[in-house]
Amino acid sequence: MQAASMDPAEEPPSMLWGLDPVFSAFARLYIRDILEMTESTQVPGIYFYNLHPISKVDVLGTVVYKREREDFFCYGAGAQLSAAAQGGFEPVAELQKLRRAQRTRCHLEIGELLRVRGPVKTSRQQREIKASTYYKVSDPVMAVQISWMMEAPQLYRQCYDKAPQLEPDAAGDSAVSSLSRATKILKDFLKQKSVSRFRPYDVQDLLQPLISSQPQAASADQEPVAGPSACQQLRQLLKEALQILQDEGAVYRKVKSQDEVYLVTVQDKDLLVAVKDIIREDSRREKYVEKGCHVLHILSAVRQRYSLNVSRAALELVLKTLECNSDIISTSDSHYTAI
């Protein structure tokens, strides 16, 4: 493919790139978007998606071709995106066993699932990922792929498809400040009162002090501009604050209906019992006895048996609470078993 370059007039100054959190993260972009990103004219190796500076990515795909040498592996996943990785083998006799073990674990066959993280580069007019980490993913029931397909659209909506705010104005700063304060007020209230469930109108008045009911004065040569009323501002602020709490997993809605009932995750005893029972029952099964149940398996089971609306963030808060209560233990990264 022919690498496209960003128009210098459109490209944001490099000194502002660090203000965009995407710049320092492994961006979970679709392979199509990685292939179509435009390269920076200021710094080679930096690419732009919707004006977000991208230096490294995190992708999941199926191996469709492979090319392996002693010191170099090249795999194509999904839409023919290459993943290049340096083997890093040392010509020392004592490391022969380690080399063989490493090659066995890194060896991939056509059709296997591959996860790759690393910086993007363009070599011989072909877009590649120079893998800093890559490994074969065991996903017999497609739990990893389903979770990935559910999370990616949310990342696009919440971050990648929104233009970066590298130079927020005073009004933007004020809005962010109000939202942060509103979120903190709700968190403090739920914690202090040990609330287990609530409706929006139960907590709406808590945010009233953050809304100015006085209209902005217009200058002598300007006509007053109609804007949202104080009531509309309050409802919008509450809606955004509740969305943040849901994204963080602090609250969730067991059933989505016109009656907006929010449950506080760590105060929902039924959810805690459901998760504990799932781990206790499933960790006895032969396939989970050694390592315990993976968090994605637990999440799938909770959604099937309790509520489809439990997010991974909410589940992780529940797991942390159960572990603090000594009801479960983590056997390894993202695996849990009952005590």
Tab-separated table of C-alpha atoms in Angstrom:
chain	number	residue	atom	x	y	z
A	1	MET	CA	0.000	0.000	0.000
A	2	GLN	CA	1.153	3.565	-0.616
A	3	ALA	CA	1.562	5.386	2.696
A	4	ALA	CA	-0.418	8.618	2.848
A	5	SER	CA	0.907	11.661	4.694
A	6	MET	CA	-1.028	14.163	6.750
A	7	ASP	CA	-1.520	17.631	5.296
A	8	PRO	CA	0.855	19.859	7.312
A	9	ALA	CA	-1.881	22.501	7.571
A	10	GLU	CA	-4.234	20.031	9.291
A	11	GLU	CA	-1.739	18.238	11.499
A	12	PRO	CA	-1.728	19.426	15.154
A	13	PRO	CA	1.636	20.628	16.510
A	14	SER	CA	3.743	17.800	17.933
A	15	MET	CA	4.188	19.661	21.228
A	16	LEU	CA	0.449	19.111	21.883
A	17	TRP	CA	0.350	15.388	21.132
A	18	GLY	CA	1.032	14.440	24.743
A	19	LEU	CA	-2.257	16.077	25.769
A	20	ASP	CA	-4.122	13.344	23.898
A	21	PRO	CA	-4.291	10.166	26.064
A	22	VAL	CA	-4.440	8.047	22.906
A	23	PHE	CA	-0.848	9.035	22.094
A	24	SER	CA	0.635	7.103	25.050
A	25	ALA	CA	-1.766	4.142	24.858
A	26	PHE	CA	-1.947	1.022	22.706
A	27	ALA	CA	-4.855	2.022	20.470
A	28	ARG	CA	-7.374	-0.763	19.798
A	29	LEU	CA	-8.161	0.163	16.234
A	30	TYR	CA	-9.687	-1.968	13.514
A	31	ILE	CA	-7.100	-3.313	11.075
A	32	ARG	CA	-8.778	-1.387	8.240
A	33	ASP	CA	-8.235	1.895	10.105
A	34	ILE	CA	-4.608	1.042	10.881
A	35	LEU	CA	-3.975	0.471	7.195
A	36	GLU	CA	-5.665	3.754	6.234
A	37	MET	CA	-4.049	6.012	8.863
A	38	THR	CA	-2.063	8.952	7.516
A	39	GLU	CA	1.553	9.395	8.542
A	40	SER	CA	2.842	12.521	10.259
A	41	THR	CA	4.948	14.955	8.271
A	42	GLN	CA	6.621	16.144	11.490
A	43	VAL	CA	7.703	12.838	13.028
A	44	PRO	CA	8.079	9.647	10.960
A	45	GLY	CA	6.440	6.646	12.580
A	46	ILE	CA	3.559	8.652	14.045
A	47	TYR	CA	0.170	8.208	12.387
A	48	PHE	CA	-3.168	9.954	12.685
A	49	TYR	CA	-6.675	8.611	13.035
A	50	ASN	CA	-9.247	11.411	13.220
A	51	LEU	CA	-6.411	13.773	14.313
A	52	HIS	CA	-5.482	11.431	17.190
A	53	PRO	CA	-1.704	10.798	17.109
A	54	ILE	CA	-1.117	7.025	17.110
A	55	SER	CA	2.272	5.502	17.859
A	56	LYS	CA	1.362	1.959	18.930
A	57	VAL	CA	-1.611	-0.358	18.582
A	58	ASP	CA	-3.193	-3.465	20.079
A	59	VAL	CA	-4.890	-5.846	17.614
A	60	LEU	CA	-6.525	-9.261	17.637
A	61	GLY	CA	-6.842	-11.298	14.470
A	62	THR	CA	-6.677	-14.687	12.769
A	63	VAL	CA	-3.406	-15.760	11.157
A	64	VAL	CA	-3.868	-15.874	7.382
A	65	TYR	CA	-0.228	-16.271	6.355
A	66	LYS	CA	3.145	-16.755	8.012
A	67	ARG	CA	6.823	-16.424	7.203
A	68	GLU	CA	9.290	-17.686	9.797
A	69	ARG	CA	13.070	-17.563	10.044
A	70	GLU	CA	15.448	-18.282	12.889
A	71	ASP	CA	15.616	-14.633	13.962
A	72	PHE	CA	12.446	-13.225	12.427
A	73	PHE	CA	8.743	-14.140	12.374
A	74	CYS	CA	6.223	-12.442	10.110
A	75	TYR	CA	2.492	-13.145	10.450
A	76	GLY	CA	-0.465	-11.712	8.588
A	77	ALA	CA	-3.697	-11.340	10.553
A	78	GLY	CA	-7.168	-10.376	9.356
A	79	ALA	CA	-6.839	-7.921	6.458
A	80	GLN	CA	-3.245	-8.832	5.610
A	81	LEU	CA	-1.679	-6.726	8.386
A	82	SER	CA	1.868	-7.895	9.021
A	83	ALA	CA	3.221	-8.437	12.519
A	84	ALA	CA	7.006	-8.428	12.596
A	85	ALA	CA	8.896	-9.514	15.690
A	86	GLN	CA	12.590	-9.864	16.426
A	87	GLY	CA	13.401	-13.272	17.882
A	88	GLY	CA	16.254	-11.855	19.964
A	89	PHE	CA	18.135	-15.210	20.222
A	90	GLU	CA	21.643	-15.131	21.640
A	91	PRO	CA	24.243	-17.516	20.121
A	92	VAL	CA	25.117	-18.997	23.488
A	93	ALA	CA	25.001	-22.735	24.022
A	94	GLU	CA	23.406	-22.418	27.468
A	95	LEU	CA	20.353	-20.787	25.904
A	96	GLN	CA	19.548	-23.527	23.413
A	97	LYS	CA	16.752	-24.986	25.525
A	98	LEU	CA	15.288	-21.556	26.112
A	99	ARG	CA	15.354	-20.862	22.379
A	100	ARG	CA	13.524	-24.072	21.605
A	101	ALA	CA	10.910	-23.401	24.288
A	102	GLN	CA	10.414	-19.854	23.069
A	103	ARG	CA	10.030	-20.973	19.468
A	104	THR	CA	7.458	-23.582	20.486
A	105	ARG	CA	5.326	-21.022	22.318
A	106	CYS	CA	5.621	-18.417	19.577
A	107	HIS	CA	5.007	-20.830	16.711
A	108	LEU	CA	1.634	-20.170	15.100
A	109	GLU	CA	-0.394	-22.007	12.508
A	110	ILE	CA	-2.794	-20.681	9.883
A	111	GLY	CA	-6.229	-20.091	11.412
A	112	GLU	CA	-5.016	-19.573	14.997
A	113	LEU	CA	-5.921	-16.459	16.969
A	114	LEU	CA	-3.125	-13.933	17.448
A	115	ARG	CA	-2.842	-10.856	19.648
A	116	VAL	CA	-0.188	-8.274	18.817
A	117	ARG	CA	0.908	-5.087	20.577
A	118	GLY	CA	3.570	-2.754	19.294
A	119	PRO	CA	4.482	0.350	17.268
A	120	VAL	CA	3.229	0.831	13.722
A	121	LYS	CA	5.692	1.220	10.870
A	122	THR	CA	5.653	1.282	7.089
A	123	SER	CA	8.229	-0.954	5.415
A	124	ARG	CA	8.499	-1.414	1.638
A	125	GLN	CA	5.182	0.434	1.237
A	126	GLN	CA	3.485	-2.081	3.553
A	127	ARG	CA	1.970	-1.142	6.919
A	128	GLU	CA	3.229	-3.413	9.716
A	129	ILE	CA	3.253	-3.744	13.485
A	130	LYS	CA	6.710	-4.283	14.975
A	131	ALA	CA	5.541	-6.500	17.805
A	132	SER	CA	6.803	-5.716	21.278
A	133	THR	CA	4.422	-8.443	22.517
A	134	TYR	CA	2.599	-11.123	20.586
A	135	TYR	CA	1.127	-14.450	21.579
A	136	LYS	CA	-1.303	-17.161	20.567
A	137	VAL	CA	-4.750	-16.742	22.156
A	138	SER	CA	-6.662	-19.806	23.311
A	139	ASP	CA	-10.314	-18.994	22.712
A	140	PRO	CA	-12.297	-22.226	22.262
A	141	VAL	CA	-15.708	-20.658	22.997
A	142	MET	CA	-14.867	-17.291	21.354
A	143	ALA	CA	-15.202	-15.434	24.676
A	144	VAL	CA	-12.132	-13.268	23.988
A	145	GLN	CA	-13.276	-12.385	20.467
A	146	ILE	CA	-16.811	-11.547	21.594
A	147	SER	CA	-15.511	-9.339	24.403
A	148	TRP	CA	-13.158	-7.617	21.964
A	149	MET	CA	-15.980	-6.982	19.461
A	150	MET	CA	-18.148	-5.496	22.215
A	151	GLU	CA	-15.439	-3.220	23.637
A	152	ALA	CA	-14.077	-1.867	20.345
A	153	PRO	CA	-17.243	0.036	19.268
A	154	GLN	CA	-17.414	1.650	22.720
A	155	LEU	CA	-13.807	2.849	22.414
A	156	TYR	CA	-14.575	4.326	19.006
A	157	ARG	CA	-17.692	6.119	20.259
A	158	GLN	CA	-16.132	7.406	23.475
A	159	CYS	CA	-12.668	8.260	22.192
A	160	TYR	CA	-11.358	7.535	18.691
A	161	ASP	CA	-14.260	9.032	16.718
A	162	LYS	CA	-14.232	12.203	18.830
A	163	ALA	CA	-11.801	14.898	17.754
A	164	PRO	CA	-9.090	15.449	20.414
A	165	GLN	CA	-9.485	18.513	22.631
A	166	LEU	CA	-5.866	19.641	22.692
A	167	GLU	CA	-6.681	23.293	23.433
A	168	PRO	CA	-9.853	23.401	25.542
A	169	ASP	CA	-11.417	26.806	26.028
A	170	ALA	CA	-12.604	28.226	29.310
A	171	ALA	CA	-16.162	27.001	28.729
A	172	GLY	CA	-14.872	23.492	28.087
A	173	ASP	CA	-12.774	23.587	31.250
A	174	SER	CA	-15.827	24.711	33.223
A	175	ALA	CA	-17.961	21.892	31.831
A	176	VAL	CA	-15.312	19.279	32.634
A	177	SER	CA	-14.893	20.704	36.124
A	178	SER	CA	-18.650	20.583	36.777
A	179	LEU	CA	-18.877	17.003	35.533
A	180	SER	CA	-15.964	15.912	37.717
A	181	ARG	CA	-17.512	17.561	40.759
A	182	ALA	CA	-20.911	16.045	39.987
A	183	THR	CA	-19.406	12.569	39.715
A	184	LYS	CA	-17.577	13.012	43.030
A	185	ILE	CA	-20.752	14.232	44.765
A	186	LEU	CA	-22.657	11.141	43.635
A	187	LYS	CA	-19.835	8.790	44.637
A	188	ASP	CA	-19.567	10.353	48.102
A	189	PHE	CA	-23.336	10.174	48.611
A	190	LEU	CA	-23.568	6.510	47.601
A	191	LYS	CA	-20.646	5.602	49.847
A	192	GLN	CA	-21.698	7.589	52.917
A	193	LYS	CA	-25.339	6.517	52.814
A	194	SER	CA	-24.583	2.891	51.805
A	195	VAL	CA	-27.211	3.199	49.083
A	196	SER	CA	-27.991	-0.070	47.311
A	197	ARG	CA	-30.352	1.268	44.628
A	198	PHE	CA	-31.717	4.612	43.489
A	199	ARG	CA	-33.489	6.453	40.699
A	200	PRO	CA	-32.183	9.619	39.015
A	201	TYR	CA	-34.698	11.871	40.740
A	202	ASP	CA	-33.458	10.569	44.119
A	203	VAL	CA	-30.042	12.186	43.605
A	204	GLN	CA	-30.821	15.009	41.188
A	205	ASP	CA	-31.089	17.688	43.878
A	206	LEU	CA	-27.558	16.887	45.062
A	207	LEU	CA	-26.207	18.483	41.877
A	208	GLN	CA	-28.386	21.597	42.028
A	209	PRO	CA	-25.609	23.811	43.539
A	210	LEU	CA	-23.478	23.139	40.441
A	211	ILE	CA	-26.049	24.700	38.118
A	212	SER	CA	-26.252	28.465	37.868
A	213	SER	CA	-29.860	29.560	37.453
A	214	GLN	CA	-28.801	33.068	36.452
A	215	PRO	CA	-28.662	33.699	32.682
A	216	GLN	CA	-25.453	35.147	31.295
A	217	ALA	CA	-25.641	38.892	30.748
A	218	ALA	CA	-25.379	40.015	27.160
A	219	SER	CA	-23.234	42.966	26.188
A	220	ALA	CA	-24.833	46.186	24.933
A	221	ASP	CA	-24.266	45.309	21.275
A	222	GLN	CA	-25.327	41.660	21.568
A	223	GLU	CA	-28.741	40.113	21.668
A	224	PRO	CA	-29.496	37.559	24.378
A	225	VAL	CA	-28.919	34.023	23.156
A	226	ALA	CA	-31.430	31.391	24.175
A	227	GLY	CA	-29.811	28.425	25.924
A	228	PRO	CA	-30.848	25.397	27.926
A	229	SER	CA	-32.783	26.108	31.076
A	230	ALA	CA	-31.349	25.357	34.519
A	231	CYS	CA	-33.574	22.279	34.714
A	232	GLN	CA	-32.303	20.995	31.372
A	233	GLN	CA	-28.701	21.643	32.399
A	234	LEU	CA	-29.258	19.732	35.638
A	235	ARG	CA	-30.754	16.721	33.858
A	236	GLN	CA	-27.934	16.677	31.321
A	237	LEU	CA	-25.258	16.939	34.022
A	238	LEU	CA	-26.884	14.111	35.973
A	239	LYS	CA	-27.107	11.954	32.842
A	240	GLU	CA	-23.407	12.424	32.062
A	241	ALA	CA	-22.336	11.788	35.660
A	242	LEU	CA	-24.384	8.578	35.813
A	243	GLN	CA	-22.836	7.451	32.533
A	244	ILE	CA	-19.360	7.890	34.028
A	245	LEU	CA	-20.366	5.842	37.072
A	246	GLN	CA	-21.640	3.107	34.737
A	247	ASP	CA	-18.443	3.177	32.661
A	248	GLU	CA	-16.421	2.774	35.866
A	249	GLY	CA	-18.670	-0.067	37.005
A	250	ALA	CA	-19.757	1.709	40.193
A	251	VAL	CA	-23.441	1.403	39.238
A	252	TYR	CA	-25.432	-0.588	36.702
A	253	ARG	CA	-29.009	-1.214	35.633
A	254	LYS	CA	-30.059	-4.840	36.057
A	255	VAL	CA	-33.057	-4.341	33.785
A	256	LYS	CA	-33.224	-1.531	31.255
A	257	SER	CA	-36.773	-0.173	31.266
A	258	GLN	CA	-38.578	3.165	31.486
A	259	ASP	CA	-38.274	2.957	35.264
A	260	GLU	CA	-34.613	3.915	35.600
A	261	VAL	CA	-33.377	1.962	38.600
A	262	TYR	CA	-29.636	2.011	39.226
A	263	LEU	CA	-28.003	-0.564	41.499
A	264	VAL	CA	-24.798	0.216	43.372
A	265	THR	CA	-22.477	-2.596	42.346
A	266	VAL	CA	-20.667	-3.342	45.612
A	267	GLN	CA	-23.903	-2.964	47.623
A	268	ASP	CA	-25.888	-5.387	45.469
A	269	LYS	CA	-25.870	-8.511	47.642
A	270	ASP	CA	-27.693	-10.568	45.000
A	271	LEU	CA	-24.945	-9.831	42.455
A	272	LEU	CA	-22.207	-10.652	44.979
A	273	VAL	CA	-23.869	-13.979	45.791
A	274	ALA	CA	-24.413	-14.787	42.100
A	275	VAL	CA	-20.750	-14.199	41.228
A	276	LYS	CA	-19.533	-16.153	44.284
A	277	ASP	CA	-21.803	-19.103	43.414
A	278	ILE	CA	-20.619	-19.150	39.803
A	279	ILE	CA	-16.958	-19.232	40.859
A	280	ARG	CA	-17.607	-21.872	43.540
A	281	GLU	CA	-19.508	-24.141	41.154
A	282	ASP	CA	-17.386	-23.734	38.038
A	283	SER	CA	-13.991	-23.881	39.781
A	284	ARG	CA	-14.855	-27.499	40.685
A	285	ARG	CA	-15.019	-28.441	37.022
A	286	GLU	CA	-11.975	-30.238	35.707
A	287	LYS	CA	-10.964	-27.541	33.222
A	288	TYR	CA	-10.934	-24.848	35.948
A	289	VAL	CA	-9.528	-26.789	38.912
A	290	GLU	CA	-5.895	-25.871	38.293
A	291	LYS	CA	-6.052	-22.161	37.404
A	292	GLY	CA	-9.583	-21.181	38.398
A	293	CYS	CA	-12.165	-19.350	36.285
A	294	HIS	CA	-11.053	-16.607	33.906
A	295	VAL	CA	-12.761	-13.244	34.331
A	296	LEU	CA	-14.277	-13.465	30.838
A	297	HIS	CA	-15.831	-16.845	31.653
A	298	ILE	CA	-17.263	-15.395	34.869
A	299	LEU	CA	-18.595	-12.378	32.976
A	300	SER	CA	-20.293	-14.589	30.397
A	301	ALA	CA	-21.871	-16.733	33.107
A	302	VAL	CA	-23.094	-13.689	35.065
A	303	ARG	CA	-24.723	-12.254	31.952
A	304	GLN	CA	-26.432	-15.565	31.213
A	305	ARG	CA	-27.628	-16.305	34.749
A	306	TYR	CA	-28.128	-12.879	36.341
A	307	SER	CA	-28.181	-9.807	34.073
A	308	LEU	CA	-27.051	-9.001	30.542
A	309	ASN	CA	-26.187	-5.462	31.663
A	310	VAL	CA	-23.301	-6.300	34.021
A	311	SER	CA	-20.161	-4.737	32.549
A	312	ARG	CA	-16.628	-6.022	32.969
A	313	ALA	CA	-15.786	-2.969	35.068
A	314	ALA	CA	-18.677	-3.781	37.418
A	315	LEU	CA	-17.636	-7.424	37.621
A	316	GLU	CA	-14.064	-6.485	38.506
A	317	LEU	CA	-15.352	-4.368	41.405
A	318	VAL	CA	-17.401	-7.348	42.608
A	319	LEU	CA	-14.376	-9.662	42.333
A	320	LYS	CA	-12.254	-7.199	44.292
A	321	THR	CA	-14.921	-6.983	47.013
A	322	LEU	CA	-15.255	-10.774	47.257
A	323	GLU	CA	-11.487	-11.156	47.437
A	324	CYS	CA	-11.266	-8.560	50.209
A	325	ASN	CA	-13.967	-10.519	52.062
A	326	SER	CA	-11.912	-13.726	51.613
A	327	ASP	CA	-14.734	-15.376	49.656
A	328	ILE	CA	-12.520	-15.970	46.621
A	329	ILE	CA	-8.838	-15.717	45.711
A	330	SER	CA	-7.062	-14.842	42.483
A	331	THR	CA	-4.908	-17.776	41.392
A	332	SER	CA	-3.187	-15.868	38.582
A	333	ASP	CA	-3.771	-12.861	36.388
A	334	SER	CA	-7.546	-12.644	35.724
A	335	HIS	CA	-8.277	-16.114	37.177
A	336	TYR	CA	-10.294	-16.735	40.342
A	337	THR	CA	-11.296	-19.694	42.474
A	338	ALA	CA	-13.423	-20.166	45.572
A	339	ILE	CA	-11.847	-20.645	48.999
